[in-house]
CSV table of C-alpha atoms in Angstrom, one decimal:
chain,number,residue,atom,x,y,z
A,1,MET,CA,-30.7,-32.2,-16.7
A,2,LEU,CA,-29.7,-29.3,-18.7
A,3,LEU,CA,-31.9,-27.5,-15.7
A,4,GLY,CA,-30.4,-28.9,-13.1
A,5,TYR,CA,-26.4,-28.4,-14.7
A,6,LEU,CA,-27.2,-25.0,-15.2
A,7,ASN,CA,-28.4,-23.9,-12.2
A,8,PRO,CA,-25.0,-23.7,-9.7
A,9,ILE,CA,-23.3,-21.6,-12.5
A,10,LEU,CA,-26.1,-18.8,-13.1
A,11,THR,CA,-26.4,-19.0,-9.2
A,12,ARG,CA,-22.2,-17.8,-9.8
A,13,LEU,CA,-23.6,-15.4,-11.9
A,14,LEU,CA,-26.5,-13.4,-10.8
A,15,VAL,CA,-25.1,-13.5,-7.1
A,16,PRO,CA,-23.0,-10.7,-6.0
A,17,LYS,CA,-20.1,-11.7,-4.3
A,18,VAL,CA,-18.2,-9.6,-1.6
A,19,GLY,CA,-14.8,-10.1,0.2
A,20,ILE,CA,-14.0,-9.8,3.9
A,21,ILE,CA,-10.2,-9.3,4.6
A,22,TYR,CA,-9.3,-9.1,8.3
A,23,ASN,CA,-6.2,-8.8,10.7
A,24,ASP,CA,-6.6,-12.1,12.3
A,25,SER,CA,-4.7,-11.2,15.4
A,26,LYS,CA,-7.3,-8.9,16.3
A,27,PRO,CA,-9.9,-10.3,18.9
A,28,THR,CA,-12.5,-6.4,17.3
A,29,ALA,CA,-11.5,-7.3,13.1
A,30,CYS,CA,-11.9,-11.3,13.9
A,31,ARG,CA,-15.7,-11.1,15.4
A,32,ALA,CA,-16.8,-7.9,13.8
A,33,ALA,CA,-15.0,-10.2,10.6
A,34,THR,CA,-17.7,-13.4,11.4
A,35,GLU,CA,-20.9,-11.1,12.3
A,36,ILE,CA,-20.6,-9.1,8.0
A,37,LYS,CA,-20.7,-12.3,7.0
A,38,ASP,CA,-24.1,-13.3,9.0
A,39,LYS,CA,-25.5,-10.0,7.7
A,40,LEU,CA,-23.9,-10.3,4.1
A,41,ILE,CA,-25.2,-13.6,3.7
A,42,GLY,CA,-28.5,-12.8,4.8
A,43,ARG,CA,-29.3,-9.8,2.3
A,44,GLY,CA,-28.6,-12.7,0.4
A,45,LEU,CA,-24.8,-12.1,-1.1
A,46,LYS,CA,-21.8,-14.5,-1.1
A,47,VAL,CA,-19.1,-14.0,1.0
A,48,CYS,CA,-14.9,-15.0,0.6
A,49,THR,CA,-13.0,-14.5,3.8
A,50,ALA,CA,-9.6,-14.0,3.9
A,51,PRO,CA,-6.9,-13.0,6.4
A,52,GLY,CA,-4.6,-10.1,6.2
A,53,THR,CA,-1.8,-12.4,6.1
A,54,GLY,CA,-1.2,-13.6,2.5
A,55,GLY,CA,-0.3,-10.0,1.4
A,56,ILE,CA,2.2,-9.7,4.2
A,57,LEU,CA,5.3,-10.8,2.1
A,58,GLY,CA,7.7,-11.5,5.3
A,59,TYR,CA,11.8,-12.2,4.9
A,60,ALA,CA,14.3,-13.7,3.5
A,61,THR,CA,15.9,-15.7,5.9
A,62,GLY,CA,19.0,-16.4,4.0
A,63,PRO,CA,21.3,-14.5,2.5
A,64,ASN,CA,19.9,-14.5,-0.7
A,65,PRO,CA,15.8,-13.9,-2.1
A,66,LEU,CA,13.8,-16.3,-0.6
A,67,HIS,CA,9.9,-17.7,-1.7
A,68,ARG,CA,9.1,-15.4,-4.7
A,69,ILE,CA,6.0,-15.2,-5.7
A,70,PRO,CA,4.3,-12.9,-8.6
A,71,MET,CA,2.3,-10.0,-7.8
A,72,ASP,CA,-0.4,-10.9,-9.3
A,73,LYS,CA,-0.5,-14.5,-7.9
A,74,LEU,CA,-1.6,-13.7,-3.9
A,75,ALA,CA,-5.4,-13.2,-4.0
A,76,PRO,CA,-7.0,-15.8,-1.8
A,77,PRO,CA,-8.7,-18.3,-3.4
A,78,ASP,CA,-12.3,-16.8,-5.0
A,79,PHE,CA,-11.2,-13.0,-4.7
A,80,ASP,CA,-11.8,-12.1,-8.7
A,81,GLN,CA,-12.8,-9.8,-11.3
A,82,GLU,CA,-17.0,-11.0,-10.5
A,83,MET,CA,-16.3,-9.3,-6.6
A,84,MET,CA,-18.5,-6.1,-6.3
A,85,PHE,CA,-15.7,-5.0,-3.8
A,86,ALA,CA,-13.9,-6.1,-0.5
A,87,ILE,CA,-14.2,-5.1,3.3
A,88,VAL,CA,-10.4,-4.4,4.8
A,89,LEU,CA,-11.4,-5.0,8.6
A,90,GLY,CA,-8.0,-3.7,10.9
A,91,GLY,CA,-5.1,-0.8,10.5
A,92,ASP,CA,-2.9,0.9,7.7
A,93,GLY,CA,-1.2,-2.6,7.7
A,94,THR,CA,-4.2,-4.1,6.9
A,95,VAL,CA,-5.0,-2.3,4.0
A,96,LEU,CA,-1.6,-2.1,2.9
A,97,SER,CA,-1.2,-6.2,2.4
A,98,ALA,CA,-5.2,-6.4,1.5
A,99,SER,CA,-4.2,-3.2,-1.9
A,100,ARG,CA,-1.4,-5.6,-3.0
A,101,GLN,CA,-3.4,-9.2,-2.7
A,102,LEU,CA,-6.9,-6.7,-5.1
A,103,ALA,CA,-4.7,-4.3,-6.6
A,104,PRO,CA,-3.9,-6.7,-9.7
A,105,HIS,CA,-7.8,-7.8,-10.0
A,106,GLY,CA,-9.1,-4.6,-9.8
A,107,ILE,CA,-11.6,-5.0,-6.8
A,108,PRO,CA,-12.1,-1.9,-4.9
A,109,LEU,CA,-11.5,-1.7,-0.6
A,110,LEU,CA,-13.8,-0.2,1.5
A,111,ALA,CA,-11.0,0.2,4.8
A,112,VAL,CA,-12.8,0.2,8.3
A,113,ASN,CA,-10.6,1.2,11.1
A,114,THR,CA,-10.0,-0.9,13.6
A,115,GLY,CA,-6.7,-0.3,14.4
A,116,HIS,CA,-4.9,2.7,15.1
A,117,MET,CA,-3.9,5.4,12.9
A,118,GLY,CA,-6.2,4.2,10.5
A,119,PHE,CA,-4.5,7.1,7.5
A,120,LEU,CA,-6.2,4.7,4.9
A,121,THR,CA,-9.3,3.8,5.9
A,122,GLU,CA,-12.8,5.0,5.1
A,123,THR,CA,-14.7,4.5,7.9
A,124,TYR,CA,-15.4,2.9,11.6
A,125,LEU,CA,-17.0,-0.4,12.6
A,126,ASN,CA,-20.1,2.0,14.7
A,127,GLN,CA,-21.1,3.4,11.1
A,128,LEU,CA,-20.3,0.1,9.5
A,129,PRO,CA,-23.9,-0.6,9.3
A,130,SER,CA,-25.1,2.6,7.8
A,131,VAL,CA,-22.1,2.6,5.0
A,132,LEU,CA,-23.1,-0.9,4.1
A,133,GLU,CA,-26.9,0.4,2.8
A,134,GLN,CA,-24.6,3.0,0.8
A,135,VAL,CA,-21.9,1.2,-0.8
A,136,ILE,CA,-24.6,-2.1,-1.4
A,137,ASP,CA,-26.5,0.4,-3.5
A,138,GLY,CA,-23.4,1.5,-5.4
A,139,ASN,CA,-23.2,4.6,-3.6
A,140,TYR,CA,-20.1,5.5,-3.5
A,141,ILE,CA,-17.0,6.7,-5.2
A,142,VAL,CA,-13.5,5.2,-6.7
A,143,GLU,CA,-10.4,6.9,-5.7
A,144,ASN,CA,-7.3,5.2,-7.4
A,145,ARG,CA,-4.2,5.2,-5.8
A,146,THR,CA,-1.0,4.5,-7.6
A,147,MET,CA,1.8,2.0,-6.8
A,148,ILE,CA,5.0,0.4,-7.7
A,149,ALA,CA,6.3,-2.9,-8.8
A,150,VAL,CA,9.2,-3.9,-7.1
A,151,GLU,CA,12.2,-6.0,-8.6
A,152,VAL,CA,15.4,-7.2,-7.4
A,153,CYS,CA,17.3,-8.9,-10.4
A,154,GLN,CA,20.6,-10.3,-11.1
A,155,SER,CA,22.0,-9.9,-14.7
A,156,GLU,CA,18.4,-10.3,-16.3
A,157,GLN,CA,16.8,-12.6,-13.9
A,158,VAL,CA,14.7,-11.7,-11.9
A,159,LEU,CA,15.0,-12.9,-8.1
A,160,TRP,CA,12.1,-11.5,-5.7
A,161,GLU,CA,9.2,-8.7,-6.5
A,162,ALA,CA,6.6,-7.3,-5.0
A,163,LEU,CA,3.3,-4.5,-6.0
A,164,CYS,CA,3.7,-1.5,-3.5
A,165,LEU,CA,1.9,0.8,-2.4
A,166,ASN,CA,3.5,3.0,0.5
A,167,GLU,CA,7.1,2.7,-0.5
A,168,MET,CA,10.3,0.9,-1.3
A,169,VAL,CA,13.3,1.1,1.6
A,170,LEU,CA,16.8,0.1,0.7
A,171,HIS,CA,19.0,1.3,4.1
A,172,ARG,CA,22.0,-0.9,5.5
A,173,GLU,CA,22.1,-3.5,7.9
A,174,PRO,CA,23.2,-2.5,12.0
A,175,MET,CA,26.2,-1.5,12.4
A,176,THR,CA,27.4,-1.5,8.8
A,177,CYS,CA,29.3,1.5,7.3
A,178,MET,CA,27.2,4.7,5.2
A,179,CYS,CA,26.5,3.1,1.8
A,180,HIS,CA,26.9,4.2,-1.4
A,181,PHE,CA,24.0,4.2,-4.2
A,182,GLU,CA,24.4,4.9,-7.5
A,183,ILE,CA,20.3,5.3,-9.0
A,184,LYS,CA,19.5,6.4,-12.7
A,185,ILE,CA,15.7,7.4,-13.3
A,186,GLY,CA,14.7,6.7,-16.4
A,187,ARG,CA,16.9,8.0,-19.6
A,188,HIS,CA,19.0,10.7,-17.5
A,189,ALA,CA,22.3,10.3,-16.4
A,190,PRO,CA,22.5,7.6,-13.3
A,191,VAL,CA,23.5,10.2,-9.6
A,192,ASP,CA,25.5,9.0,-6.4
A,193,ILE,CA,24.4,8.7,-3.3
A,194,ALA,CA,25.9,8.3,-0.2
A,195,ALA,CA,23.6,7.7,2.8
A,196,ASP,CA,22.3,4.8,5.5
A,197,GLY,CA,19.5,3.9,2.6
A,198,VAL,CA,17.1,5.3,-0.3
A,199,ILE,CA,13.3,5.4,-0.2
A,200,ILE,CA,10.9,5.4,-3.6
A,201,SER,CA,7.9,6.3,-2.1
A,202,THR,CA,4.5,6.8,-3.9
A,203,PRO,CA,2.2,10.3,-3.0
A,204,THR,CA,0.4,7.7,-0.9
A,205,GLY,CA,3.2,6.6,0.8
A,206,SER,CA,4.7,10.7,1.1
A,207,THR,CA,3.3,10.5,4.2
A,208,ALA,CA,4.5,7.4,5.7
A,209,TYR,CA,8.0,6.8,6.5
A,210,CYS,CA,8.9,9.7,3.7
A,211,LEU,CA,7.7,12.4,6.1
A,212,SER,CA,9.6,11.1,8.9
A,213,ALA,CA,12.6,11.0,6.6
A,214,GLY,CA,11.4,14.7,5.8
A,215,GLY,CA,10.7,14.5,2.5
A,216,ALA,CA,7.5,16.1,0.8
A,217,VAL,CA,4.1,15.4,1.2
A,218,VAL,CA,2.5,14.9,-2.6
A,219,THR,CA,-1.7,14.6,-2.6
A,220,PRO,CA,-2.6,11.1,-3.8
A,221,GLY,CA,-4.1,12.7,-7.4
A,222,VAL,CA,-0.3,14.1,-8.8
A,223,GLU,CA,0.9,11.7,-10.9
A,224,VAL,CA,4.8,11.9,-9.4
A,225,LEU,CA,7.3,9.6,-7.1
A,226,GLN,CA,9.8,10.5,-4.7
A,227,LEU,CA,13.2,9.8,-4.1
A,228,LEU,CA,14.7,10.5,-0.1
A,229,PRO,CA,18.0,9.3,0.3
A,230,ILE,CA,18.1,8.4,4.7
A,231,CYS,CA,20.3,10.6,6.6
A,232,PRO,CA,22.3,11.4,3.5
A,233,HIS,CA,26.3,13.1,4.5
A,234,SER,CA,25.8,15.6,1.5
A,235,LEU,CA,24.1,19.2,1.8
A,236,ALA,CA,23.3,18.4,-2.2
A,237,SER,CA,21.8,15.0,-1.1
A,238,ARG,CA,17.7,16.2,-0.8
A,239,ALA,CA,14.2,14.6,-2.0
A,240,LEU,CA,14.0,14.4,-5.3
A,241,ILE,CA,10.0,14.5,-7.1
A,242,TYR,CA,10.1,12.6,-10.8
A,243,GLY,CA,7.4,11.6,-13.0
A,244,GLU,CA,6.0,8.4,-12.2
A,245,THR,CA,6.8,6.7,-15.9
A,246,GLU,CA,10.0,6.9,-14.9
A,247,PRO,CA,11.5,3.5,-14.1
A,248,VAL,CA,14.3,3.4,-11.6
A,249,ILE,CA,17.3,1.6,-11.4
A,250,ILE,CA,19.3,1.4,-8.2
A,251,TYR,CA,22.9,-0.4,-7.6
A,252,PRO,CA,24.2,-0.6,-4.6
A,253,ALA,CA,27.5,0.4,-4.5
A,254,SER,CA,29.0,-0.7,-1.2
A,255,PRO,CA,30.2,-4.4,-0.4
A,256,ASN,CA,27.7,-5.0,2.0
A,257,GLN,CA,24.7,-6.9,1.8
A,258,LEU,CA,21.9,-4.1,2.4
A,259,VAL,CA,18.7,-4.8,3.0
A,260,MET,CA,15.1,-4.1,1.3
A,261,VAL,CA,11.2,-3.4,2.6
A,262,VAL,CA,8.8,-2.8,1.1
A,263,ASP,CA,5.5,-0.9,3.1
A,264,GLY,CA,6.8,-2.4,5.8
A,265,ASN,CA,5.9,-5.9,5.8
A,266,GLY,CA,8.2,-7.8,3.2
A,267,GLY,CA,11.4,-7.4,2.4
A,268,CYS,CA,15.1,-9.6,1.0
A,269,TYR,CA,18.6,-9.4,0.7
A,270,VAL,CA,19.9,-7.2,-2.0
A,271,LEU,CA,23.7,-8.1,-2.2
A,272,PRO,CA,25.9,-6.7,-4.4
A,273,GLU,CA,25.9,-7.8,-7.1
A,274,TYR,CA,22.3,-7.5,-7.9
A,275,GLN,CA,19.7,-4.6,-8.9
A,276,VAL,CA,16.6,-3.8,-8.0
A,277,LYS,CA,14.1,-1.5,-10.1
A,278,VAL,CA,11.6,-0.2,-9.3
A,279,LYS,CA,8.7,1.2,-11.3
A,280,ARG,CA,5.5,2.6,-11.5
A,281,SER,CA,2.8,-0.6,-11.3
A,282,PRO,CA,-0.2,-1.1,-14.5
A,283,TYR,CA,-2.2,-2.0,-11.2
A,284,ARG,CA,-4.0,0.6,-9.1
A,285,ALA,CA,-4.8,0.5,-5.6
A,286,LYS,CA,-9.5,1.2,-5.9
A,287,PHE,CA,-10.2,3.3,-2.6
A,288,ILE,CA,-14.6,3.1,-1.8
A,289,ARG,CA,-14.9,7.1,-0.6
A,290,LEU,CA,-18.1,7.7,0.7
A,291,GLN,CA,-17.3,11.5,-0.2
A,292,PRO,CA,-15.2,12.9,-2.9
A,293,PRO,CA,-12.2,12.4,-1.3
A,294,GLU,CA,-10.6,15.9,0.9
A,295,PHE,CA,-6.8,14.9,1.5
A,296,PHE,CA,-6.1,18.1,3.5
A,297,GLN,CA,-8.9,16.7,5.8
A,298,VAL,CA,-7.8,14.0,7.1
A,299,LEU,CA,-3.9,15.3,6.9
A,300,ARG,CA,-5.8,17.5,9.2
A,301,GLU,CA,-7.4,15.2,11.4
A,302,LYS,CA,-4.3,12.3,12.0
A,303,LEU,CA,-1.4,14.7,11.4
A,304,GLY,CA,-2.1,17.6,12.9
A,305,TRP,CA,-1.5,19.6,9.8
A,306,GLY,CA,-2.9,23.2,9.2
A,307,LEU,CA,-4.4,23.7,12.6
A,308,PRO,CA,-5.3,27.0,13.1
A,309,HIS,CA,-2.9,29.6,15.8
A,310,ILE,CA,-4.7,30.3,18.6
A,311,ALA,CA,-4.4,33.8,19.3
A,312,LYS,CA,-2.3,35.7,22.4
A,313,PRO,CA,-4.2,37.7,24.0
A,314,THR,CA,-3.4,41.8,23.2
A,315,SER,CA,-2.9,42.9,26.7
A,316,VAL,CA,-2.7,41.0,30.0
A,317,GLU,CA,-4.9,42.4,32.9
A,318,LEU,CA,-2.8,42.4,36.5
A,319,PRO,CA,-4.4,41.5,39.5
């Protein structure tokens, strides 16, 4: 009797568990998720699957922040600390969603590109069979990436919160005037910025919206965050790089409501009486790397950074 009772418990403890998070809007990712699940089960592994939509926070539809979900409550069922790793099938958006779901549980992500840019991904579908063998054997490196915790507060009450790998953007609504922001970084005196909006970016996010807005590229291992005004109305308002241990509070100094977006896939309205608090999260996004990360190579392959110039001929022969 006792052995029969213990068998299910022992099975849960002894059978390695792997997760699959996939972009369910892409047929390629859906098919791959089914095929990979069958293969892993055939290897004797327990497999849990979930669509990446669980980490997409959505947008508020009214004037107030809605649907607050605590940062550590987004993981799908059975995705927990017992999981060896999770395979992410999709593009960068799916990876961002998965990191938000799984970072609180410390689950490493093996990101497989089935999208376009794939800046955060590690491998491709056609390479996955051999890559899985390598990862199951434990032959990989885990790279930790800084995340930020974003809270929208009224006085001391938290109205909305999110975990963020790339960036937090606070900007004006369409057809409104330029905004003013009073920003306090750590113990330092507040500064006033007049701009269309502001971005607070992690090193990972420095190659996303921050790059397009004219910010600096920061290598992932540097322990800093970046504050970047969007279209500032001042020659003095430029990107500021500061230590990641410094918390930031943003006070909207404009009478109009603003819009906040995190990682491009969730957000809420920010009213003049609210404050936005941003700080380094205690959670880190963990990425499986098959070899030591080479950030400059990724910059070169994905964004064309540092490509050699083609030398011009020293002389031209006329016909």
